[in-house]
Coordinates of C-alpha atoms in Angstrom, one line a residue:
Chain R
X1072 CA 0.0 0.0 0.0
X1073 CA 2.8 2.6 0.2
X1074 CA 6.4 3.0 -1.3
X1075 CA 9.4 2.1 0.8
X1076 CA 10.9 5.0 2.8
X1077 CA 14.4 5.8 1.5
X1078 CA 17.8 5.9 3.8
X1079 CA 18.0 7.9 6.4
X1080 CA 19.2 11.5 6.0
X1081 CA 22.9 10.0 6.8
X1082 CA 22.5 7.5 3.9
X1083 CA 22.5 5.2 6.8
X1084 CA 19.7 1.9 6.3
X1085 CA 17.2 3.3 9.3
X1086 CA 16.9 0.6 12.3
X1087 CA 13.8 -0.3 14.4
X1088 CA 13.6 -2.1 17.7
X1089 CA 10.3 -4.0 18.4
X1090 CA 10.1 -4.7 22.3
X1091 CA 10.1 -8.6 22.2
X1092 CA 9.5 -9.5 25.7
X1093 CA 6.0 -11.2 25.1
X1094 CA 3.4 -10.4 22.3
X1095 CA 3.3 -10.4 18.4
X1096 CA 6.7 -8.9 17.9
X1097 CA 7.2 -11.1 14.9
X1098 CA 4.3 -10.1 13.2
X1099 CA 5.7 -6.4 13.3
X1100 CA 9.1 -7.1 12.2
X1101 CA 7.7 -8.5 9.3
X1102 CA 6.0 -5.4 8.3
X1103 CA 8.7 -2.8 9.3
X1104 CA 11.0 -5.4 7.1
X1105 CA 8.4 -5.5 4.3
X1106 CA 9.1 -1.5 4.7
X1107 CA 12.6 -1.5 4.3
X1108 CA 13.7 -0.9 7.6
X1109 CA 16.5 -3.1 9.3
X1110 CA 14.8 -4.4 12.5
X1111 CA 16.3 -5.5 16.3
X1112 CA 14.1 -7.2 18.9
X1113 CA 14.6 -5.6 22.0
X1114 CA 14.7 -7.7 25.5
X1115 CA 17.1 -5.9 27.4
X1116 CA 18.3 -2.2 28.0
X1117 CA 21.5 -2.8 25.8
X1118 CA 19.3 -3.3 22.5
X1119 CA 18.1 0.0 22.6
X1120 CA 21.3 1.8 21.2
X1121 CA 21.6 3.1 18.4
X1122 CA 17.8 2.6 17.3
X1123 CA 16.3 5.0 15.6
X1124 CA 12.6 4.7 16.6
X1125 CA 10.9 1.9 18.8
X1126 CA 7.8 -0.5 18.4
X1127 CA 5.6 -1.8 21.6
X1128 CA 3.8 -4.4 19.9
X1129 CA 0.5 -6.2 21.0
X1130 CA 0.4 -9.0 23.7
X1131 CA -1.1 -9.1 27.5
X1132 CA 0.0 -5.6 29.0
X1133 CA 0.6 -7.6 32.9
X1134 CA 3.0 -9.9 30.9
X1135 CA 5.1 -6.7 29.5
X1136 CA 4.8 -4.8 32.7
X1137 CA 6.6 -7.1 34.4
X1138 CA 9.0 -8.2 32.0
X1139 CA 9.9 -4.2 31.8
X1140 CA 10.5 -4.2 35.5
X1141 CA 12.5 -7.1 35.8
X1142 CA 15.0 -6.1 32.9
X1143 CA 15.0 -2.4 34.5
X1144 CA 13.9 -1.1 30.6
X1145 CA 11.6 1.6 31.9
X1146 CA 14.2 4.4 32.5
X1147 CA 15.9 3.5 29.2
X1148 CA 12.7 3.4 27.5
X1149 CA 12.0 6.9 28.7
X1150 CA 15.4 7.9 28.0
X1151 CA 15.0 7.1 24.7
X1152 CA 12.0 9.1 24.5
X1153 CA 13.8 11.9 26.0
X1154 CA 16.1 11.5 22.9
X1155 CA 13.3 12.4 20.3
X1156 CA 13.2 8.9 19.1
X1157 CA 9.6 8.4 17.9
X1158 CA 7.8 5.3 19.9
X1159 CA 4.8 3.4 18.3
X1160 CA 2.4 1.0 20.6
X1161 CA -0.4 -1.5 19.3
X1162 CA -3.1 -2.2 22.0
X1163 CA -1.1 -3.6 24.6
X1164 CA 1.5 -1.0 23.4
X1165 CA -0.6 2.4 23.6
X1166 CA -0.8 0.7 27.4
X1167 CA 2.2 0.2 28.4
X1168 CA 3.5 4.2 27.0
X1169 CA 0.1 5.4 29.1
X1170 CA 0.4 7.6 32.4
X1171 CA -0.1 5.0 34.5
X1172 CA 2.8 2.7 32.7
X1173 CA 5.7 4.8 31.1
X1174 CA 3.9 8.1 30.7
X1175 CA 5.4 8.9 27.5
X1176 CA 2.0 10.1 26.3
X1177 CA -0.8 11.7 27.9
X1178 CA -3.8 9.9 27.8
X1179 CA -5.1 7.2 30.5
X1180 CA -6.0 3.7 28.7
X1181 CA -9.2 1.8 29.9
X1182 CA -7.6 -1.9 29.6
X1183 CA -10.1 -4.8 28.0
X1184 CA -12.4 -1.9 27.8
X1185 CA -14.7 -3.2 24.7
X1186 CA -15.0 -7.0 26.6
X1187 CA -14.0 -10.5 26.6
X1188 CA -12.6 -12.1 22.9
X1189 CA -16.4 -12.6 22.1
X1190 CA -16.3 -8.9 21.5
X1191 CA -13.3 -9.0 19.5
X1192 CA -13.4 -7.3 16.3
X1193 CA -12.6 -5.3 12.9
X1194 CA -14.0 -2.9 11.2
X1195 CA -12.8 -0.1 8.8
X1196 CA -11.6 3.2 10.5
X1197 CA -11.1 6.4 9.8
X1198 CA -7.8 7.7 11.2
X1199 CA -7.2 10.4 8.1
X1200 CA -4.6 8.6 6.5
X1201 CA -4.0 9.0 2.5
X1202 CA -6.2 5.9 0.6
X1203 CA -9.1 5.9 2.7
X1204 CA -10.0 4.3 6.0
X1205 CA -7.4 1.1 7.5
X1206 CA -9.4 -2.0 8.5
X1207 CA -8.6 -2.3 12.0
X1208 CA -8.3 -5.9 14.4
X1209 CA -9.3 -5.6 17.8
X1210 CA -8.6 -7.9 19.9
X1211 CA -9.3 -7.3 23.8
X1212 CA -8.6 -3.9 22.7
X1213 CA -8.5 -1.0 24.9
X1214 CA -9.8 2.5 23.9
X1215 CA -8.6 6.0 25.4
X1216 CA -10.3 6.4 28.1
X1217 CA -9.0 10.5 28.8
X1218 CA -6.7 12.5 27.2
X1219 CA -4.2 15.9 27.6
X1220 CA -4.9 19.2 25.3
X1221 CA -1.5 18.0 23.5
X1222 CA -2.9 14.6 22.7
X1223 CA -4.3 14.4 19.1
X1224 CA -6.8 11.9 18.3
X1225 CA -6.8 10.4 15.0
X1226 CA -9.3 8.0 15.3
X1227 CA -12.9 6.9 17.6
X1228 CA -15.2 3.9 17.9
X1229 CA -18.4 4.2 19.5
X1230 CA -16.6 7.8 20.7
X1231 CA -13.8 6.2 22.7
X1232 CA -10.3 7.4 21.1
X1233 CA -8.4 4.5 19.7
X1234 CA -5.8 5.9 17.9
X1235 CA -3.8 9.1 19.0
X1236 CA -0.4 11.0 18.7
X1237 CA 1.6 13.3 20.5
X1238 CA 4.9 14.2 19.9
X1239 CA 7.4 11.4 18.8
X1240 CA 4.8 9.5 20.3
X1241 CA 2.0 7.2 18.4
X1242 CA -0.6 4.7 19.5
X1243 CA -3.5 2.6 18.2
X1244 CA -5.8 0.1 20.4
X1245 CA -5.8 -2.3 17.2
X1246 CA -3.5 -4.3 15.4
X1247 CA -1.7 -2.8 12.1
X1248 CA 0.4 -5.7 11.8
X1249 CA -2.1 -8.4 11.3
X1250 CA -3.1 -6.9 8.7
X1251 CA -2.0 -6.1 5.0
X1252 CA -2.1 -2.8 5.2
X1253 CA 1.2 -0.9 5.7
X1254 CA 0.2 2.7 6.2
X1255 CA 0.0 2.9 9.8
X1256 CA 3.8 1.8 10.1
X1257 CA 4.4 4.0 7.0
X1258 CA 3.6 7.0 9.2
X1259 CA 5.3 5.6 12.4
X1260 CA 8.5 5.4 10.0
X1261 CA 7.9 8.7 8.4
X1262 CA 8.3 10.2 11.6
X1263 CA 11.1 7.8 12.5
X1264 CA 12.9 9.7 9.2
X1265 CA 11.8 13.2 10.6
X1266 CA 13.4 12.8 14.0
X1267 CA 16.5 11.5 12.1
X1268 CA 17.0 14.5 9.8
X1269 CA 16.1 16.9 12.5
X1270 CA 18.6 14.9 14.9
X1271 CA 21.7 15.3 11.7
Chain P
X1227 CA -19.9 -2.4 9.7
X1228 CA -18.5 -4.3 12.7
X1229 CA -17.5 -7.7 12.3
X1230 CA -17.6 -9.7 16.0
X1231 CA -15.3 -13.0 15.7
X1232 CA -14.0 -13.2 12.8
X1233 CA -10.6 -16.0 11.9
X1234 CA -8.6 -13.0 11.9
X1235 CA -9.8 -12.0 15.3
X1236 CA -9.5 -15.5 16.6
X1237 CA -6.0 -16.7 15.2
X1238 CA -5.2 -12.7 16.5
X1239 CA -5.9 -13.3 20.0
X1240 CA -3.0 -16.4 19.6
X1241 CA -0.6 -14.4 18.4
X1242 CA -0.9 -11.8 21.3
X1243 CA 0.0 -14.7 23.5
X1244 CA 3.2 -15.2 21.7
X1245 CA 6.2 -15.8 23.9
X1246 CA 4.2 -16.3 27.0
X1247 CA 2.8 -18.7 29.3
X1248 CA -0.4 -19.9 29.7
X1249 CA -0.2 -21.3 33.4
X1250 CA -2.9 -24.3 34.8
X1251 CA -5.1 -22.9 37.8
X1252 CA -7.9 -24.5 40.0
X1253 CA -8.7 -21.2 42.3
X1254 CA -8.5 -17.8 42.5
X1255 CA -5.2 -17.6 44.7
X1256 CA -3.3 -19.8 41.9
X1257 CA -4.9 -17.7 39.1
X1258 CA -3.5 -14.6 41.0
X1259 CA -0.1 -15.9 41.9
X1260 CA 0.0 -17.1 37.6
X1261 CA -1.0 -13.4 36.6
X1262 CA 1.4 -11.6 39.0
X1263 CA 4.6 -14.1 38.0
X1264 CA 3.9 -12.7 34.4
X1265 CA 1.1 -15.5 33.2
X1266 CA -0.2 -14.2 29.8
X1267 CA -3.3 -16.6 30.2
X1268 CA -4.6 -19.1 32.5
X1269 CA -6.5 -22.2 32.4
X1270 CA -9.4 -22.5 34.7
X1271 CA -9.6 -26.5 35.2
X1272 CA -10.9 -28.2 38.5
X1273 CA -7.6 -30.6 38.5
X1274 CA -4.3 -30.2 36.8
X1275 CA -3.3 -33.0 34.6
X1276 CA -1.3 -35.0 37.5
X1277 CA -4.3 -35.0 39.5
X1278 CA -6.6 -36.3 36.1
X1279 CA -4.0 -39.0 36.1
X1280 CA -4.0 -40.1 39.9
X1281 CA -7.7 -39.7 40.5
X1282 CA -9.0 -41.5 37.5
X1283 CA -12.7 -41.6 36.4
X1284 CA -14.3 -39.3 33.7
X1285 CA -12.8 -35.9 33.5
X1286 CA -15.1 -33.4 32.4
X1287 CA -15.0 -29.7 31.9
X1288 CA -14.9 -27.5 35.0
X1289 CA -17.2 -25.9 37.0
X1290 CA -19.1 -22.8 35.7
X1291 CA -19.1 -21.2 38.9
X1292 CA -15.4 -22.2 39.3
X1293 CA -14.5 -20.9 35.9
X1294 CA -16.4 -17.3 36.7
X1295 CA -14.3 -16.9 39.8
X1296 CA -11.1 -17.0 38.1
X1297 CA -12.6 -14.6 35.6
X1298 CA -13.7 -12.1 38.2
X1299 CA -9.9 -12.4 39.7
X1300 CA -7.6 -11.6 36.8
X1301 CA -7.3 -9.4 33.4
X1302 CA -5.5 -12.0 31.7
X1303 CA -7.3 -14.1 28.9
X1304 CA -9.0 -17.2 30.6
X1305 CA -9.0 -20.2 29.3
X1306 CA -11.2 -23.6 29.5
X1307 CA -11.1 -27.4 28.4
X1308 CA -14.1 -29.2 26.5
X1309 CA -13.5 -32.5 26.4
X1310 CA -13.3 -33.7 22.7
X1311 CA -16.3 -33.7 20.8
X1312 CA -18.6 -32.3 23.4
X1313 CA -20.2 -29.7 21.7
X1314 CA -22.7 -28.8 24.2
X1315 CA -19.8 -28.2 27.0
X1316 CA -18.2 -25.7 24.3
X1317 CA -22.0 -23.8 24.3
X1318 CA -21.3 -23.5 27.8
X1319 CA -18.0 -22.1 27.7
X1320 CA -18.8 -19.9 25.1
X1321 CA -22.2 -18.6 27.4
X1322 CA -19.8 -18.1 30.0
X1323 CA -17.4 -15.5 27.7
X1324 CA -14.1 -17.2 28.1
X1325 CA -11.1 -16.4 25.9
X1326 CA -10.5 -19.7 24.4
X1327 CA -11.6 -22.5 24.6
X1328 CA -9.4 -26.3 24.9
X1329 CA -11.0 -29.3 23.0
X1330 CA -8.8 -31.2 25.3
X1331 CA -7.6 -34.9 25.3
X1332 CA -6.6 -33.7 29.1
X1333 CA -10.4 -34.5 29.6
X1334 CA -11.7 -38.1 28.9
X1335 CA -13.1 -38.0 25.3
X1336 CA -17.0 -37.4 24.6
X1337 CA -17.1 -38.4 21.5
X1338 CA -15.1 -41.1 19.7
X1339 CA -15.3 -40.3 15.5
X1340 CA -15.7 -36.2 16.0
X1341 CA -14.6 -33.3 17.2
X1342 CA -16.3 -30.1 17.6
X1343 CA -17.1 -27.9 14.5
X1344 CA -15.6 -24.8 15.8
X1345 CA -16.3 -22.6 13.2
X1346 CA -19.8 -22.8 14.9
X1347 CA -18.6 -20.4 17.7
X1348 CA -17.6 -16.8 18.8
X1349 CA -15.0 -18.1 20.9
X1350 CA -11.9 -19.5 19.6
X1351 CA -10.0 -23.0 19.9
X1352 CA -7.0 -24.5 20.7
X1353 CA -6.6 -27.9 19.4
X1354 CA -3.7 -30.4 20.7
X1355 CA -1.8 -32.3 17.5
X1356 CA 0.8 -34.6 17.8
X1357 CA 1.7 -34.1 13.8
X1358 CA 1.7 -32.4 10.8
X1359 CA -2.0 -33.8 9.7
X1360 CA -3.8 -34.0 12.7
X1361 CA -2.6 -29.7 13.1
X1362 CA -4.3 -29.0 9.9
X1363 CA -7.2 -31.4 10.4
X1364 CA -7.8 -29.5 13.8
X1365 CA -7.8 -26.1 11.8
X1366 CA -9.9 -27.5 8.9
X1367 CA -12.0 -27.5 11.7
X1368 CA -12.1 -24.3 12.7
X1369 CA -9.0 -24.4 15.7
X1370 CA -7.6 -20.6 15.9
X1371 CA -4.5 -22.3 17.4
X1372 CA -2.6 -25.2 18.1
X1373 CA -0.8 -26.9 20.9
X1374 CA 1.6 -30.0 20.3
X1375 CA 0.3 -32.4 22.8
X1376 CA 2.9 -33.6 25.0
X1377 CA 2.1 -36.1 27.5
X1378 CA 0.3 -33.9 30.0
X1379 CA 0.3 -34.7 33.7
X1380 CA 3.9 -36.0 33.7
X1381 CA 6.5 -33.7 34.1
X1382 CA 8.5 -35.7 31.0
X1383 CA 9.5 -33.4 28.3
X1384 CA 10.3 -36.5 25.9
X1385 CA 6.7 -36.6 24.2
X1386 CA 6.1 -33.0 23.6
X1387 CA 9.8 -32.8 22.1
X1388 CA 8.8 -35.8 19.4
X1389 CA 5.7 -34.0 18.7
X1390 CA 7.3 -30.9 17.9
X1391 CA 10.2 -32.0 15.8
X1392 CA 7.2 -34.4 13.8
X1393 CA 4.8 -31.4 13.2
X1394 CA 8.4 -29.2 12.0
X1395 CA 10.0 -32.3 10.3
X1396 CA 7.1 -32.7 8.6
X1397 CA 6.4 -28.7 7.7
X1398 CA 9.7 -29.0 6.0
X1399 CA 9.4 -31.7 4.2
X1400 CA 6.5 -30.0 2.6
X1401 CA 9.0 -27.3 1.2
X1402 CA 9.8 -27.9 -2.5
X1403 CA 7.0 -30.0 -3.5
X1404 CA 5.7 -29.7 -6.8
X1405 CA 1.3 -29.2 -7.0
X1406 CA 1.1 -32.8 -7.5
X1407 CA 3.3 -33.8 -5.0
X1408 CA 1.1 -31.5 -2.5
X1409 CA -2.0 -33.3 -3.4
X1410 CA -0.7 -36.7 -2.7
X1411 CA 0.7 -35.3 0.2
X1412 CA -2.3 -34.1 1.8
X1413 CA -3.7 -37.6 1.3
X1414 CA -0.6 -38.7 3.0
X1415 CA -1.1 -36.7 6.3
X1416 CA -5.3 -36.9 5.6
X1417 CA -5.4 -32.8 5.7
X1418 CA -7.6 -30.3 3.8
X1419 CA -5.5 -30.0 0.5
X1420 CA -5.9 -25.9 0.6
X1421 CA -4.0 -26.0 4.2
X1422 CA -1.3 -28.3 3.1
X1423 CA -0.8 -26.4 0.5
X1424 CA -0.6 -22.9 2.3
X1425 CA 1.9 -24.5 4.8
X1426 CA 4.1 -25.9 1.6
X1427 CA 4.0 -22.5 0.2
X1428 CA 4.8 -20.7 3.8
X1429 CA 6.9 -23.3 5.7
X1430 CA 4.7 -22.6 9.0
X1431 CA 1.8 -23.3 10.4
X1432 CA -1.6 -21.3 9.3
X1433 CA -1.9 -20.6 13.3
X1434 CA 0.0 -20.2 16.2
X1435 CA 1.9 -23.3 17.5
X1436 CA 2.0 -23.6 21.6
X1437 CA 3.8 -26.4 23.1
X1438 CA 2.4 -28.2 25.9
X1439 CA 2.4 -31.7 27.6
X1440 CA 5.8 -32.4 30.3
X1441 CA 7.0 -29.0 31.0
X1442 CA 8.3 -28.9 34.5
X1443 CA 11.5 -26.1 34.9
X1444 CA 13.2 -23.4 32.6
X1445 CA 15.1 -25.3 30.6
X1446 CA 12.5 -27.4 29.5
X1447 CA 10.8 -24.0 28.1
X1448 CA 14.1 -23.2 26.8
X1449 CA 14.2 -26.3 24.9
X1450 CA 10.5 -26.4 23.3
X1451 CA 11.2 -22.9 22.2
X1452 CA 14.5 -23.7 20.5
X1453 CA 12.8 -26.0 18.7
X1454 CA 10.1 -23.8 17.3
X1455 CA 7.4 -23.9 20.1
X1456 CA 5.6 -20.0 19.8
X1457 CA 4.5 -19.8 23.5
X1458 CA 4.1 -23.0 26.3
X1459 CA 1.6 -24.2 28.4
X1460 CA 2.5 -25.7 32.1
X1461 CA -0.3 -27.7 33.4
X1462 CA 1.1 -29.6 36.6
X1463 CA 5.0 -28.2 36.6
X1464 CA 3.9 -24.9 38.3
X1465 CA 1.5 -25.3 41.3
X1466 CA 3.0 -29.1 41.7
X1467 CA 6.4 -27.8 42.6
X1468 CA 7.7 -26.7 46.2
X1469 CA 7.7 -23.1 45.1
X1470 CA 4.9 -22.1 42.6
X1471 CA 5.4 -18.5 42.2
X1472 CA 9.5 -18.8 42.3
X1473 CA 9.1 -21.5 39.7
X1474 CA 6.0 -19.5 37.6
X1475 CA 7.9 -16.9 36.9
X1476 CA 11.1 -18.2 36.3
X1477 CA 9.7 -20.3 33.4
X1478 CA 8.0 -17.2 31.8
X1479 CA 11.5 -15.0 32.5
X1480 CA 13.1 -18.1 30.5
X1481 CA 10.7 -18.5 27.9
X1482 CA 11.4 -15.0 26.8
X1483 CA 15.0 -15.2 26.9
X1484 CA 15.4 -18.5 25.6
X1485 CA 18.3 -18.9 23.6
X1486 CA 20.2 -17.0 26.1
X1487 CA 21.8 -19.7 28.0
X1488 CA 23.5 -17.4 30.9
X1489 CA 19.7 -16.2 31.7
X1490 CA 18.1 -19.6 31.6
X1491 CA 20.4 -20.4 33.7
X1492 CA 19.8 -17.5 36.2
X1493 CA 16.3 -18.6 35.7
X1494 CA 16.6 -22.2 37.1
X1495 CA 18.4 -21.2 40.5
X1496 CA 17.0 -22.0 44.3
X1497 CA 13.4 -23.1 42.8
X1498 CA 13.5 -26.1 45.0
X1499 CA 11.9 -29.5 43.8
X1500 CA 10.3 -29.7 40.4
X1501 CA 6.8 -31.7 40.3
X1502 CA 6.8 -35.3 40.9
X1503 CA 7.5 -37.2 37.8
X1504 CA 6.5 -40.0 36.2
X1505 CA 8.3 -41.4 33.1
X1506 CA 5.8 -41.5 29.7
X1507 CA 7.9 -44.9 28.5
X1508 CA 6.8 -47.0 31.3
X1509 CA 3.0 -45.8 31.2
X1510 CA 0.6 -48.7 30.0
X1511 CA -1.3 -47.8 26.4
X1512 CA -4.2 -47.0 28.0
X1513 CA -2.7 -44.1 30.0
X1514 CA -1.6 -42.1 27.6
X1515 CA -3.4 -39.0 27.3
X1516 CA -2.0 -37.8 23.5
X1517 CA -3.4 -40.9 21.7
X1518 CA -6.6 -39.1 22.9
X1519 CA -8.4 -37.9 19.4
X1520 CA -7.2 -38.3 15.9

């Protein structure tokens, strides 16, 4: 659905980290690879360096909580924030970077918050991207529950925020990378490209 | 515009559980202790395997009210057995809203030529296989995900290693066929020809692939996961042990970091005893729980 993103600014191949403690990290590195980008999965602190942008992928949120905690990743990951790197979460993701987890972005998630897997679902969804609505997976999905005047919401179901930015900082409640569609990581790597030429 | 339940949405919710544990519990306290050692799902049964095993009689799927109670004490996905082919259990699972549900061969068969058409419900399946054909059969039937069987309830890894280098042995194998080849074998391993085909063409599985059935301590997670396992289940080898939530979360830490020897190994220190074993050689025929279905 979208062309590959060139080289970095640096002519430098641009490289990814997907957080790979527990969830469908695979499923994103496929993606990010189908886009070009070189891609490291990240388990402890040491991965993070040198990365040029970060993916939180799906999984249970309790799982990555306390796999964060006992690798001591969560002052690294905010470091890394600190360092203009952009960060993208998927459902468990948008959790995890939430006030109540890493705070990178300032919105409060309501976990679960459209029911058990019986109420598990896709539908299209409009989140203003170039071709037309994505067709999004939920799955256990959270929605935004509140949200900071800086937080820009891209997308709603049933008026609950599931898709937002702010900053380096995206997040959707439902899975991109199940998907064939592209776009969503297209963006997330346009911004990735951004924060690199603004960095050089 | 909203589509509840879809394939995608049910093979989805397996890949979520990727690189985790799904952990056995009988009570609230053990579904708690699974969730806080890093769990990413539990199974609600009223007896682990070990128990099935000692006990005897017809094991049958839990109790609603015991099921409910687990789900009112975690976030976590839960999880509950059917026994196999009992399509009216599954109803009730499903009217109780759990995440998944486990045509199990755990639970003493219900019916003996069928298993349940599980494209029927909103809730999806994991299926046990203990090779290639019987995987695919399982998701011709509508299974959202796969567990090699194992020998459940003995705390010996040896079966659920045999059935994961037969269901990857034979994926291989499948690589390179020609069409005709593909047909013949999908009569071979007595699978739907359109899933034999899309695992020749992909080298994996349609669905996630768990491993269950003998794992008792890191390492043994270490080693399913080496050899291609996506996730594990640990029926017995948790609460069975001296130290449950020591050992619980050891087995998740190593299941992430499994081809990292140094932290498998700082995994596996001062856990105390692992479950009581029984070796899967010496059980009789009629004991063996993964001859269970076909």
């Amino acid at each position: 659905m979208s062309g590959l993103p060139s080289p970095g600014a640096t002519g430098e191949q641009i490289s990814v980290g997907v957080l790979a403690l527990q969830g469908d990290f695979e499923a994103h590195r496929a993606v990010l690879e189908r886009l070009g980008v070189s891609v490291r999965e990240v388990r402890v602190p040491a991965d993070l360096e040198r990365l040029d942008g970060l993916v939180i992928p799906g999984g249970e949120s309790t799982t990555i909580t306390l796999g964060i905690e006992r690798e001591s990743l969560a002052e690294p990951l905010r470091a890394f924030h600190r360092a203009g790197k952009p960060i993208f979460g998927t459902c468990a993701g948008l959790i995890m970077l939430d006030r109540d987890h890493l705070g990178l972005i300032d919105i409060r998630a309501e976990r679960n918050a459209f029911g058990r897997q019986v109420r598990s679902f896709e539908a299209p969804l409009e989140i203003g991207l170039a071709g037309g609505p994505v067709e999004a997976i939920f799955i256990r999905a959270p929605w935004i529950a509140e949200h900071g005047p800086n937080v820009e919401i891209l997308g709603q179901v049933d008026g609950h925020g599931v898709a937002a930015r702010e900053g380096s900082v995206l997040v959707v409640a439902f899975h991109p990378e199940l998907g064939d569609d592209d776009r969503v990581h297209a963006l997330f790597l346009q911004g990735v490209r951004d924060a690199r030429l603004a960095a050089a | 515009m909203r589509d509840e339940s879809t394939f995608k949405v049910k093979a989805g919710l397996a890949e979520m559980l990727k690189g985790g544990v799904i952990m056995d519990v009988i009570d609230q306290e053990q579904a708690r202790i699974a969730e806080a050692a890093g769990a990413c799902a539990v199974m609600a049964l009223e007896r682990v395997p070990s128990d099935i095993r000692r006990d005897g009689g017809v094991a049958r799927m839990s109790d609603p009210e015991m099921i409910q109670s687990i789900q009112q004490s975690v976030t976590i996905p839960v999880m509950a057995k059917a026994r196999i082919g009992h399509f009216a259990e599954a109803g009730v699972l499903e009217a109780l809203e759990v995440d998944y549900i486990d045509e199990s061969e755990v639970l003493t068969p219900a019916d003996e030529a069928n298993h349940i058409d599980k494209w029927s419900y909103k809730v999806p399946f994991v299926c046990g296989a203990t090779n290639l054909g019987e995987a695919l059969r399982r998701i011709g039937e509508g299974a959202a995900m796969i567990r090699s069987k194992g020998e459940a309830g003995t705390g010996d890894i040896v079966e659920a290693v045999r059935h994961l280098r037969t269901i990857n042995g034979e994926i291989k194998r499948l690589g390179g066929l020609s069409e005709a080849e593909i047909a013949t074998a999908a009569k071979e391993h007595a699978a739907p020809l359109e899933l034999v085909r899309a695992v020749a063409l992909s080298g994996r599985l349609p669905v996630v692939m768990f491993c269950a059935g003998g794992i008792a301590t890191p390492a043994d997670a270490s080693l399913v996961m080496q050899l291609g396992a996506e996730g594990v289940f640990v029926g017995s080898g948790i609460f069975k042990s001296a130290e449950p939530e020591a050992r619980a979360a050891a087995i998740v830490e190593a299941t992430t970091h499994y081809d990292v020897p140094e932290r498998v190994l700082r995994a596996s220190e001062g856990l105390g005893a692992a479950m009581d074993s029984i070796e899967s050689r010496k059980l009789e025929e009629s004991e063996l729980l993964s001859n269970r279905g076909w």
